[in-house]
């Protein structure tokens, strides 16, 4: 039996449901690919398209899609253990045509990814059965990566590293942030990858915006420039941040950069199987606070990466996660001083049973261009 199908069935037993339903988000939404709903369906079945519904019981496993994906889905789901059904009309009407008796008395659905509209449909389709909400079903399953998944992430990281090295030579006074972002995204695709998220290029005062998407602002000499960029490969994301200076760095820039770099090394050194996400976050947060910049680091230390860029587990003050071998996480502390600028450094790290492996090879000493 397919390993992932086995994993979901084990999970279903724990949840006390006889059957479990998940689906891609509404097909009307053009940005389905890369969302959690899409990732769950893809993880289970191998399907990469935008319209799919999955129902699993202890004996049956069906994958329903529409005519547009007939040939593609047949190829992609071939070894998944799912029986492929092409819907005559919409996916839920097709679900209604399956014999309800094979699905048992309790049907679980994902509360995070199914809208109320679909809940109402399920309740109607499974009249007389219990339709119950489940939470966090795929979190743990998808957090621990298989070797093949780690290989895809490594390739995405390699594309990201190579692109960063190439684009550095284009950073010049008068160049717009947007043009650099465009160049980065073009090169991701040229190298056989995709784009994990809108590329962040934030220069000068904008570098204090942790999520400052590339704007029309032109880069000036003496400014910090933060690049937060990630390619995808076979659906798996990379996510890397580097901050560089155009020209010579001044004293304050060197000081802030040095603190963030030290904080990031500290964070990476703590990543290992068995440590709590919140403890890694706390050590790094305390370090930055000791240096006097605590109030300028306002986001979590890191997150998992995988089929979505912000995957499980989480490294933050409220994280309940314990890191385990095979998880892949980012470590990305930053200091953001409003009106002055900011620095963030981010790498992707595989958690090993013993220690860790940093995937990124882009340099971390302060680059003065
Ligand atoms: Zn990032
Ligand atoms: Zn990140």
mmCIF file of C-alpha atoms and ligand atoms in Angstrom:
data_model
loop_
_atom_site.group_PDB
_atom_site.id
_atom_site.type_symbol
_atom_site.label_atom_id
_atom_site.label_comp_id
_atom_site.label_asym_id
_atom_site.label_seq_id
_atom_site.Cartn_x
_atom_site.Cartn_y
_atom_site.Cartn_z
ATOM 1 C CA UNK A 1 0.000 0.000 0.000
ATOM 2 C CA UNK A 2 1.124 3.541 -0.686
ATOM 3 C CA UNK A 3 2.999 4.834 2.371
ATOM 4 C CA UNK A 4 1.174 8.152 2.536
ATOM 5 C CA UNK A 5 -2.203 6.472 2.271
ATOM 6 C CA UNK A 6 -1.128 4.284 5.152
ATOM 7 C CA UNK A 7 -0.103 7.343 7.178
ATOM 8 C CA UNK A 8 -3.440 9.076 6.665
ATOM 9 C CA UNK A 9 -5.336 5.931 7.657
ATOM 10 C CA UNK A 10 -3.333 5.649 10.869
ATOM 11 C CA UNK A 11 -4.167 9.281 11.549
ATOM 12 C CA UNK A 12 -7.869 8.640 10.827
ATOM 13 C CA UNK A 13 -7.935 5.886 13.447
ATOM 14 C CA UNK A 14 -6.504 8.299 16.023
ATOM 15 C CA UNK A 15 -9.136 10.879 15.090
ATOM 16 C CA UNK A 16 -11.937 8.341 15.306
ATOM 17 C CA UNK A 17 -13.271 8.944 11.798
ATOM 18 C CA UNK A 18 -14.304 6.220 9.347
ATOM 19 C CA UNK A 19 -13.636 8.341 6.294
ATOM 20 C CA UNK A 20 -11.722 11.498 5.597
ATOM 21 C CA UNK A 21 -12.266 14.144 2.932
ATOM 22 C CA UNK A 22 -9.922 16.801 1.664
ATOM 23 C CA UNK A 23 -9.993 18.942 -1.456
ATOM 24 C CA UNK A 24 -8.173 21.725 -3.220
ATOM 25 C CA UNK A 25 -9.647 25.151 -2.443
ATOM 26 C CA UNK A 26 -12.451 26.462 -4.625
ATOM 27 C CA UNK A 27 -11.634 25.993 -8.269
ATOM 28 C CA UNK A 28 -12.742 29.564 -8.854
ATOM 29 C CA UNK A 29 -9.620 30.730 -7.045
ATOM 30 C CA UNK A 30 -6.784 31.027 -9.552
ATOM 31 C CA UNK A 31 -4.118 30.759 -6.841
ATOM 32 C CA UNK A 32 -4.869 27.227 -5.662
ATOM 33 C CA UNK A 33 -1.445 25.749 -6.364
ATOM 34 C CA UNK A 34 0.901 26.276 -3.409
ATOM 35 C CA UNK A 35 -1.882 26.575 -0.813
ATOM 36 C CA UNK A 36 -2.229 24.119 2.057
ATOM 37 C CA UNK A 37 -5.379 22.598 0.576
ATOM 38 C CA UNK A 38 -3.596 21.953 -2.693
ATOM 39 C CA UNK A 39 -0.514 20.635 -0.881
ATOM 40 C CA UNK A 40 -2.538 18.082 1.076
ATOM 41 C CA UNK A 41 -4.185 16.694 -2.037
ATOM 42 C CA UNK A 42 -0.859 16.670 -3.872
ATOM 43 C CA UNK A 43 0.982 15.032 -0.979
ATOM 44 C CA UNK A 44 -1.569 12.225 -0.856
ATOM 45 C CA UNK A 45 -2.118 11.586 -4.551
ATOM 46 C CA UNK A 46 0.725 13.145 -6.575
ATOM 47 C CA UNK A 47 -1.783 15.299 -8.484
ATOM 48 C CA UNK A 48 -0.477 18.773 -9.375
ATOM 49 C CA UNK A 49 -3.596 20.326 -10.913
ATOM 50 C CA UNK A 50 -5.943 22.858 -9.363
ATOM 51 C CA UNK A 51 -9.220 20.954 -8.968
ATOM 52 C CA UNK A 52 -9.292 17.753 -6.941
ATOM 53 C CA UNK A 53 -11.193 16.025 -4.150
ATOM 54 C CA UNK A 54 -10.045 13.081 -2.060
ATOM 55 C CA UNK A 55 -12.045 10.659 0.051
ATOM 56 C CA UNK A 56 -10.370 7.881 2.019
ATOM 57 C CA UNK A 57 -11.944 5.121 4.094
ATOM 58 C CA UNK A 58 -10.169 2.130 5.587
ATOM 59 C CA UNK A 59 -10.752 0.161 2.380
ATOM 60 C CA UNK A 60 -11.409 2.695 -0.345
ATOM 61 C CA UNK A 61 -9.520 5.695 -1.637
ATOM 62 C CA UNK A 62 -10.965 7.858 -4.407
ATOM 63 C CA UNK A 63 -9.552 10.846 -6.182
ATOM 64 C CA UNK A 64 -12.043 12.954 -8.138
ATOM 65 C CA UNK A 65 -11.111 15.606 -10.702
ATOM 66 C CA UNK A 66 -12.614 17.022 -13.898
ATOM 67 C CA UNK A 67 -12.221 16.374 -17.614
ATOM 68 C CA UNK A 68 -9.437 18.945 -18.082
ATOM 69 C CA UNK A 69 -7.162 16.849 -15.903
ATOM 70 C CA UNK A 70 -8.166 13.401 -17.136
ATOM 71 C CA UNK A 71 -4.896 12.444 -18.777
ATOM 72 C CA UNK A 72 -2.629 14.338 -16.384
ATOM 73 C CA UNK A 73 -4.299 12.910 -13.273
ATOM 74 C CA UNK A 74 -4.126 9.363 -14.629
ATOM 75 C CA UNK A 75 -0.380 9.729 -15.000
ATOM 76 C CA UNK A 76 0.252 11.574 -11.754
ATOM 77 C CA UNK A 77 -1.871 9.422 -9.449
ATOM 78 C CA UNK A 78 -0.893 6.097 -11.024
ATOM 79 C CA UNK A 79 1.074 4.769 -8.036
ATOM 80 C CA UNK A 80 -0.850 6.555 -5.303
ATOM 81 C CA UNK A 81 -3.338 3.806 -4.445
ATOM 82 C CA UNK A 82 -6.241 6.115 -5.289
ATOM 83 C CA UNK A 83 -8.955 5.185 -7.744
ATOM 84 C CA UNK A 84 -9.345 8.009 -10.248
ATOM 85 C CA UNK A 85 -12.821 9.297 -11.047
ATOM 86 C CA UNK A 86 -13.505 11.969 -13.663
ATOM 87 C CA UNK A 87 -16.503 14.023 -12.593
ATOM 88 C CA UNK A 88 -19.353 14.420 -15.036
ATOM 89 C CA UNK A 89 -20.244 17.768 -13.492
ATOM 90 C CA UNK A 90 -18.679 19.248 -10.365
ATOM 91 C CA UNK A 91 -16.584 17.215 -7.932
ATOM 92 C CA UNK A 92 -19.100 17.244 -5.085
ATOM 93 C CA UNK A 93 -21.989 16.035 -7.251
ATOM 94 C CA UNK A 94 -19.716 13.182 -8.284
ATOM 95 C CA UNK A 95 -18.940 12.436 -4.641
ATOM 96 C CA UNK A 96 -22.686 12.168 -4.088
ATOM 97 C CA UNK A 97 -22.837 9.374 -6.663
ATOM 98 C CA UNK A 98 -20.517 7.107 -4.673
ATOM 99 C CA UNK A 99 -22.256 4.576 -2.477
ATOM 100 C CA UNK A 100 -22.440 6.272 0.943
ATOM 101 C CA UNK A 101 -22.445 2.961 2.802
ATOM 102 C CA UNK A 102 -18.754 2.307 2.059
ATOM 103 C CA UNK A 103 -17.722 5.406 3.994
ATOM 104 C CA UNK A 104 -18.872 4.405 7.480
ATOM 105 C CA UNK A 105 -20.756 6.477 10.014
ATOM 106 C CA UNK A 106 -18.304 9.285 10.794
ATOM 107 C CA UNK A 107 -16.896 11.467 8.013
ATOM 108 C CA UNK A 108 -14.061 13.833 8.865
ATOM 109 C CA UNK A 109 -13.200 16.933 6.838
ATOM 110 C CA UNK A 110 -10.452 19.502 7.168
ATOM 111 C CA UNK A 111 -11.683 22.587 8.934
ATOM 112 C CA UNK A 112 -8.709 24.653 7.740
ATOM 113 C CA UNK A 113 -9.208 24.041 4.046
ATOM 114 C CA UNK A 114 -12.890 23.450 3.407
ATOM 115 C CA UNK A 115 -15.207 26.431 3.387
ATOM 116 C CA UNK A 116 -18.596 26.547 5.095
ATOM 117 C CA UNK A 117 -20.208 26.290 1.686
ATOM 118 C CA UNK A 118 -18.666 22.836 1.191
ATOM 119 C CA UNK A 119 -19.444 21.788 4.736
ATOM 120 C CA UNK A 120 -23.112 22.380 3.969
ATOM 121 C CA UNK A 121 -22.818 20.279 0.805
ATOM 122 C CA UNK A 122 -21.122 17.434 2.713
ATOM 123 C CA UNK A 123 -23.798 17.513 5.388
ATOM 124 C CA UNK A 124 -26.418 17.172 2.674
ATOM 125 C CA UNK A 125 -24.554 14.398 0.827
ATOM 126 C CA UNK A 126 -23.929 12.392 3.981
ATOM 127 C CA UNK A 127 -27.314 12.864 5.567
ATOM 128 C CA UNK A 128 -27.751 10.498 8.504
ATOM 129 C CA UNK A 129 -23.977 10.272 9.075
ATOM 130 C CA UNK A 130 -21.828 12.376 11.369
ATOM 131 C CA UNK A 131 -19.805 14.988 9.479
ATOM 132 C CA UNK A 132 -17.069 16.210 11.836
ATOM 133 C CA UNK A 133 -14.356 18.847 11.614
ATOM 134 C CA UNK A 134 -10.737 17.752 12.032
ATOM 135 C CA UNK A 135 -7.760 20.000 12.633
ATOM 136 C CA UNK A 136 -4.033 19.756 11.921
ATOM 137 C CA UNK A 137 -4.302 16.392 10.166
ATOM 138 C CA UNK A 138 -1.508 16.995 7.685
ATOM 139 C CA UNK A 139 0.707 19.171 9.876
ATOM 140 C CA UNK A 140 2.799 16.411 11.365
ATOM 141 C CA UNK A 141 2.559 14.162 8.327
ATOM 142 C CA UNK A 142 3.899 16.797 5.975
ATOM 143 C CA UNK A 143 6.394 18.302 8.446
ATOM 144 C CA UNK A 144 8.662 15.264 8.332
ATOM 145 C CA UNK A 145 10.052 14.978 4.831
ATOM 146 C CA UNK A 146 10.885 11.825 2.960
ATOM 147 C CA UNK A 147 14.291 11.633 1.229
ATOM 148 C CA UNK A 148 12.763 12.374 -2.161
ATOM 149 C CA UNK A 149 11.123 15.524 -0.820
ATOM 150 C CA UNK A 150 14.420 16.698 0.670
ATOM 151 C CA UNK A 151 16.068 16.186 -2.719
ATOM 152 C CA UNK A 152 13.509 18.509 -4.318
ATOM 153 C CA UNK A 153 14.060 21.143 -1.631
ATOM 154 C CA UNK A 154 17.829 20.905 -2.166
ATOM 155 C CA UNK A 155 17.368 21.503 -5.867
ATOM 156 C CA UNK A 156 15.110 24.515 -5.164
ATOM 157 C CA UNK A 157 17.796 25.873 -2.810
ATOM 158 C CA UNK A 158 20.484 25.357 -5.460
ATOM 159 C CA UNK A 159 18.475 27.328 -8.033
ATOM 160 C CA UNK A 160 17.993 30.076 -5.420
ATOM 161 C CA UNK A 161 21.700 30.212 -4.542
ATOM 162 C CA UNK A 162 22.802 30.366 -8.187
ATOM 163 C CA UNK A 163 20.281 33.077 -9.005
ATOM 164 C CA UNK A 164 21.358 35.200 -6.046
ATOM 165 C CA UNK A 165 25.012 35.023 -7.146
ATOM 166 C CA UNK A 166 24.075 36.080 -10.687
ATOM 167 C CA UNK A 167 21.805 38.931 -9.690
ATOM 168 C CA UNK A 168 24.358 40.542 -7.351
ATOM 169 C CA UNK A 169 26.260 41.899 -10.354
ATOM 170 C CA UNK A 170 23.108 43.751 -11.445
ATOM 171 C CA UNK A 171 22.747 45.683 -8.188
ATOM 172 C CA UNK A 172 23.732 49.211 -9.162
ATOM 173 C CA UNK A 173 22.800 52.735 -8.210
ATOM 174 C CA UNK A 174 19.594 53.749 -10.032
ATOM 175 C CA UNK A 175 18.280 50.223 -10.606
ATOM 176 C CA UNK A 176 14.676 49.726 -9.415
ATOM 177 C CA UNK A 177 13.923 47.005 -6.847
ATOM 178 C CA UNK A 178 11.223 45.703 -9.153
ATOM 179 C CA UNK A 179 13.681 45.117 -11.983
ATOM 180 C CA UNK A 180 15.898 42.998 -9.733
ATOM 181 C CA UNK A 181 12.893 40.969 -8.552
ATOM 182 C CA UNK A 182 11.823 40.393 -12.142
ATOM 183 C CA UNK A 183 15.323 39.241 -13.053
ATOM 184 C CA UNK A 184 15.339 36.827 -10.100
ATOM 185 C CA UNK A 185 11.979 35.309 -10.997
ATOM 186 C CA UNK A 186 12.926 35.017 -14.675
ATOM 187 C CA UNK A 187 16.104 33.157 -13.743
ATOM 188 C CA UNK A 188 14.243 30.789 -11.399
ATOM 189 C CA UNK A 189 12.092 29.705 -14.329
ATOM 190 C CA UNK A 190 15.000 29.622 -16.748
ATOM 191 C CA UNK A 191 16.771 27.155 -14.457
ATOM 192 C CA UNK A 192 13.770 24.817 -14.425
ATOM 193 C CA UNK A 193 12.190 26.029 -11.202
ATOM 194 C CA UNK A 194 9.125 28.030 -10.215
ATOM 195 C CA UNK A 195 8.528 30.987 -7.899
ATOM 196 C CA UNK A 196 7.718 30.170 -4.272
ATOM 197 C CA UNK A 197 6.453 33.656 -3.319
ATOM 198 C CA UNK A 198 6.583 37.270 -4.522
ATOM 199 C CA UNK A 199 10.245 38.202 -4.339
ATOM 200 C CA UNK A 200 11.189 40.739 -1.708
ATOM 201 C CA UNK A 201 13.740 43.359 -2.675
ATOM 202 C CA UNK A 202 13.724 46.079 -0.036
ATOM 203 C CA UNK A 203 16.347 48.834 -0.130
ATOM 204 C CA UNK A 204 17.275 51.749 2.130
ATOM 205 C CA UNK A 205 14.415 52.788 4.430
ATOM 206 C CA UNK A 206 12.280 50.007 2.935
ATOM 207 C CA UNK A 207 14.678 47.354 4.267
ATOM 208 C CA UNK A 208 12.974 47.762 7.658
ATOM 209 C CA UNK A 209 9.769 46.351 6.133
ATOM 210 C CA UNK A 210 10.087 42.621 6.863
ATOM 211 C CA UNK A 211 7.821 41.796 3.923
ATOM 212 C CA UNK A 212 8.613 44.717 1.634
ATOM 213 C CA UNK A 213 7.740 43.392 -1.803
ATOM 214 C CA UNK A 214 9.888 44.867 -4.550
ATOM 215 C CA UNK A 215 8.709 48.385 -5.463
ATOM 216 C CA UNK A 216 9.583 51.026 -8.032
ATOM 217 C CA UNK A 217 12.096 52.537 -5.592
ATOM 218 C CA UNK A 218 15.525 52.977 -7.112
ATOM 219 C CA UNK A 219 18.537 51.709 -5.197
ATOM 220 C CA UNK A 220 21.024 54.293 -3.944
ATOM 221 C CA UNK A 221 24.642 54.088 -2.859
ATOM 222 C CA UNK A 222 25.149 53.345 0.834
ATOM 223 C CA UNK A 223 21.826 51.540 1.229
ATOM 224 C CA UNK A 224 21.102 48.133 2.662
ATOM 225 C CA UNK A 225 19.260 45.863 0.213
ATOM 226 C CA UNK A 226 17.384 42.847 1.569
ATOM 227 C CA UNK A 227 16.589 40.030 -0.832
ATOM 228 C CA UNK A 228 14.090 37.405 0.338
ATOM 229 C CA UNK A 229 13.703 34.935 -2.480
ATOM 230 C CA UNK A 230 12.809 31.341 -3.122
ATOM 231 C CA UNK A 231 12.567 29.061 -6.118
ATOM 232 C CA UNK A 232 10.393 25.952 -6.179
ATOM 233 C CA UNK A 233 11.288 22.608 -7.672
ATOM 234 C CA UNK A 234 8.624 19.965 -8.311
ATOM 235 C CA UNK A 235 6.369 21.965 -6.009
ATOM 236 C CA UNK A 236 8.854 22.222 -3.110
ATOM 237 C CA UNK A 237 10.008 25.635 -1.894
ATOM 238 C CA UNK A 238 13.295 27.204 -0.979
ATOM 239 C CA UNK A 239 13.280 30.400 1.103
ATOM 240 C CA UNK A 240 16.450 32.456 1.562
ATOM 241 C CA UNK A 241 17.211 35.988 2.750
ATOM 242 C CA UNK A 242 20.425 37.963 2.374
ATOM 243 C CA UNK A 243 21.097 41.628 3.086
ATOM 244 C CA UNK A 244 23.870 43.427 1.189
ATOM 245 C CA UNK A 245 25.161 47.019 0.995
ATOM 246 C CA UNK A 246 25.701 49.033 -2.164
ATOM 247 C CA UNK A 247 29.067 50.675 -1.526
ATOM 248 C CA UNK A 248 30.897 50.683 1.802
ATOM 249 C CA UNK A 249 28.938 49.852 4.944
ATOM 250 C CA UNK A 250 28.974 52.455 7.713
ATOM 251 C CA UNK A 251 29.626 51.698 11.397
ATOM 252 C CA UNK A 252 25.971 51.285 12.360
ATOM 253 C CA UNK A 253 25.250 49.031 9.375
ATOM 254 C CA UNK A 254 28.213 46.839 10.330
ATOM 255 C CA UNK A 255 27.040 46.670 13.939
ATOM 256 C CA UNK A 256 23.461 45.644 13.106
ATOM 257 C CA UNK A 257 24.565 43.183 10.464
ATOM 258 C CA UNK A 258 27.056 41.611 12.874
ATOM 259 C CA UNK A 259 24.371 41.079 15.524
ATOM 260 C CA UNK A 260 21.920 39.489 13.087
ATOM 261 C CA UNK A 261 24.611 37.252 11.681
ATOM 262 C CA UNK A 262 25.635 36.085 15.151
ATOM 263 C CA UNK A 263 21.990 35.564 16.105
ATOM 264 C CA UNK A 264 21.421 33.478 12.989
ATOM 265 C CA UNK A 265 24.493 31.282 13.675
ATOM 266 C CA UNK A 266 23.272 30.806 17.235
ATOM 267 C CA UNK A 267 19.832 29.771 15.987
ATOM 268 C CA UNK A 268 21.261 27.282 13.504
ATOM 269 C CA UNK A 269 23.556 25.771 16.128
ATOM 270 C CA UNK A 270 20.512 25.007 18.309
ATOM 271 C CA UNK A 271 18.502 23.223 15.608
ATOM 272 C CA UNK A 272 18.440 19.493 16.305
ATOM 273 C CA UNK A 273 15.981 16.666 16.860
ATOM 274 C CA UNK A 274 14.279 16.869 20.252
ATOM 275 C CA UNK A 275 14.468 20.620 20.862
ATOM 276 C CA UNK A 276 11.280 22.677 21.094
ATOM 277 C CA UNK A 277 10.612 25.286 18.411
ATOM 278 C CA UNK A 278 9.911 27.869 21.093
ATOM 279 C CA UNK A 279 13.254 27.252 22.819
ATOM 280 C CA UNK A 280 15.281 27.897 19.673
ATOM 281 C CA UNK A 281 13.255 31.066 19.147
ATOM 282 C CA UNK A 282 13.742 32.204 22.754
ATOM 283 C CA UNK A 283 17.536 31.817 22.804
ATOM 284 C CA UNK A 284 17.899 33.908 19.670
ATOM 285 C CA UNK A 285 15.326 36.482 20.821
ATOM 286 C CA UNK A 286 17.137 36.839 24.165
ATOM 287 C CA UNK A 287 20.458 37.290 22.378
ATOM 288 C CA UNK A 288 19.101 40.124 20.220
ATOM 289 C CA UNK A 289 17.482 41.708 23.297
ATOM 290 C CA UNK A 290 20.780 41.572 25.208
ATOM 291 C CA UNK A 291 22.364 43.555 22.382
ATOM 292 C CA UNK A 292 19.667 46.204 22.852
ATOM 293 C CA UNK A 293 17.541 45.530 19.782
ATOM 294 C CA UNK A 294 14.835 43.258 21.193
ATOM 295 C CA UNK A 295 11.948 45.491 20.168
ATOM 296 C CA UNK A 296 13.166 45.515 16.577
ATOM 297 C CA UNK A 297 12.731 41.762 16.082
ATOM 298 C CA UNK A 298 8.984 41.223 15.940
ATOM 299 C CA UNK A 299 8.400 38.037 13.941
ATOM 300 C CA UNK A 300 8.942 34.340 14.584
ATOM 301 C CA UNK A 301 12.444 32.908 14.158
ATOM 302 C CA UNK A 302 11.570 30.417 11.462
ATOM 303 C CA UNK A 303 9.181 27.987 9.835
ATOM 304 C CA UNK A 304 9.107 24.706 7.990
ATOM 305 C CA UNK A 305 9.357 24.641 4.201
ATOM 306 C CA UNK A 306 7.907 22.091 1.807
ATOM 307 C CA UNK A 307 4.951 22.067 -0.556
ATOM 308 C CA UNK A 308 4.059 25.462 0.880
ATOM 309 C CA UNK A 309 6.636 28.093 1.784
ATOM 310 C CA UNK A 310 5.278 28.497 5.301
ATOM 311 C CA UNK A 311 4.975 24.839 6.205
ATOM 312 C CA UNK A 312 5.080 23.112 9.582
ATOM 313 C CA UNK A 313 6.819 23.119 12.078
ATOM 314 C CA UNK A 314 7.016 26.645 13.511
ATOM 315 C CA UNK A 315 9.882 28.244 15.451
ATOM 316 C CA UNK A 316 8.200 31.035 17.419
ATOM 317 C CA UNK A 317 7.418 32.056 21.027
ATOM 318 C CA UNK A 318 4.065 30.223 20.901
ATOM 319 C CA UNK A 319 5.216 27.136 18.976
ATOM 320 C CA UNK A 320 4.146 23.769 20.353
ATOM 321 C CA UNK A 321 6.399 21.871 17.998
ATOM 322 C CA UNK A 322 9.308 19.640 18.919
ATOM 323 C CA UNK A 323 11.817 19.353 16.083
ATOM 324 C CA UNK A 324 12.417 15.910 14.629
ATOM 325 C CA UNK A 325 14.719 14.311 12.083
ATOM 326 C CA UNK A 326 13.626 14.943 8.492
ATOM 327 C CA UNK A 327 11.993 18.307 9.180
ATOM 328 C CA UNK A 328 13.278 21.212 7.091
ATOM 329 C CA UNK A 329 13.129 24.633 8.735
ATOM 330 C CA UNK A 330 14.282 28.190 8.158
ATOM 331 C CA UNK A 331 16.218 30.237 10.696
ATOM 332 C CA UNK A 332 15.680 33.915 9.930
ATOM 333 C CA UNK A 333 16.244 36.500 12.656
ATOM 334 C CA UNK A 334 16.154 40.174 11.710
ATOM 335 C CA UNK A 335 16.481 43.672 13.137
ATOM 336 C CA UNK A 336 14.207 46.330 11.618
ATOM 337 C CA UNK A 337 14.642 49.955 12.630
ATOM 338 C CA UNK A 338 11.828 52.119 11.230
ATOM 339 C CA UNK A 339 13.070 54.905 8.997
ATOM 340 C CA UNK A 340 16.656 53.619 9.095
ATOM 341 C CA UNK A 341 16.534 50.147 7.584
ATOM 342 C CA UNK A 342 16.926 46.544 8.491
ATOM 343 C CA UNK A 343 18.786 43.279 8.130
ATOM 344 C CA UNK A 344 17.567 39.688 7.902
ATOM 345 C CA UNK A 345 19.535 36.527 7.181
ATOM 346 C CA UNK A 346 17.690 33.298 6.390
ATOM 347 C CA UNK A 347 18.827 29.774 5.575
ATOM 348 C CA UNK A 348 17.054 26.466 5.023
ATOM 349 C CA UNK A 349 18.141 23.690 7.395
ATOM 350 C CA UNK A 350 17.492 19.963 7.473
ATOM 351 C CA UNK A 351 17.019 18.661 11.020
ATOM 352 C CA UNK A 352 19.012 15.457 11.455
ATOM 353 C CA UNK A 353 18.802 12.838 14.161
ATOM 354 C CA UNK A 354 22.257 14.115 15.067
ATOM 355 C CA UNK A 355 22.685 17.809 14.377
ATOM 356 C CA UNK A 356 21.649 19.557 11.192
ATOM 357 C CA UNK A 357 22.584 20.407 7.630
ATOM 358 C CA UNK A 358 22.485 23.927 6.167
ATOM 359 C CA UNK A 359 21.354 23.734 2.552
ATOM 360 C CA UNK A 360 22.191 27.263 1.365
ATOM 361 C CA UNK A 361 25.657 28.066 0.108
ATOM 362 C CA UNK A 362 25.269 31.815 -0.464
ATOM 363 C CA UNK A 363 27.846 33.738 1.593
ATOM 364 C CA UNK A 364 26.868 35.346 4.887
ATOM 365 C CA UNK A 365 29.702 37.801 5.490
ATOM 366 C CA UNK A 366 28.487 41.343 4.755
ATOM 367 C CA UNK A 367 28.712 41.840 1.002
ATOM 368 C CA UNK A 368 29.708 45.387 -0.025
ATOM 369 C CA UNK A 369 29.006 45.836 -3.703
HETATM 370 ZN ZN1 LIG B 1 12.069 34.273 3.379
HETATM 371 ZN ZN1 LIG B 2 10.976 32.384 5.614
#
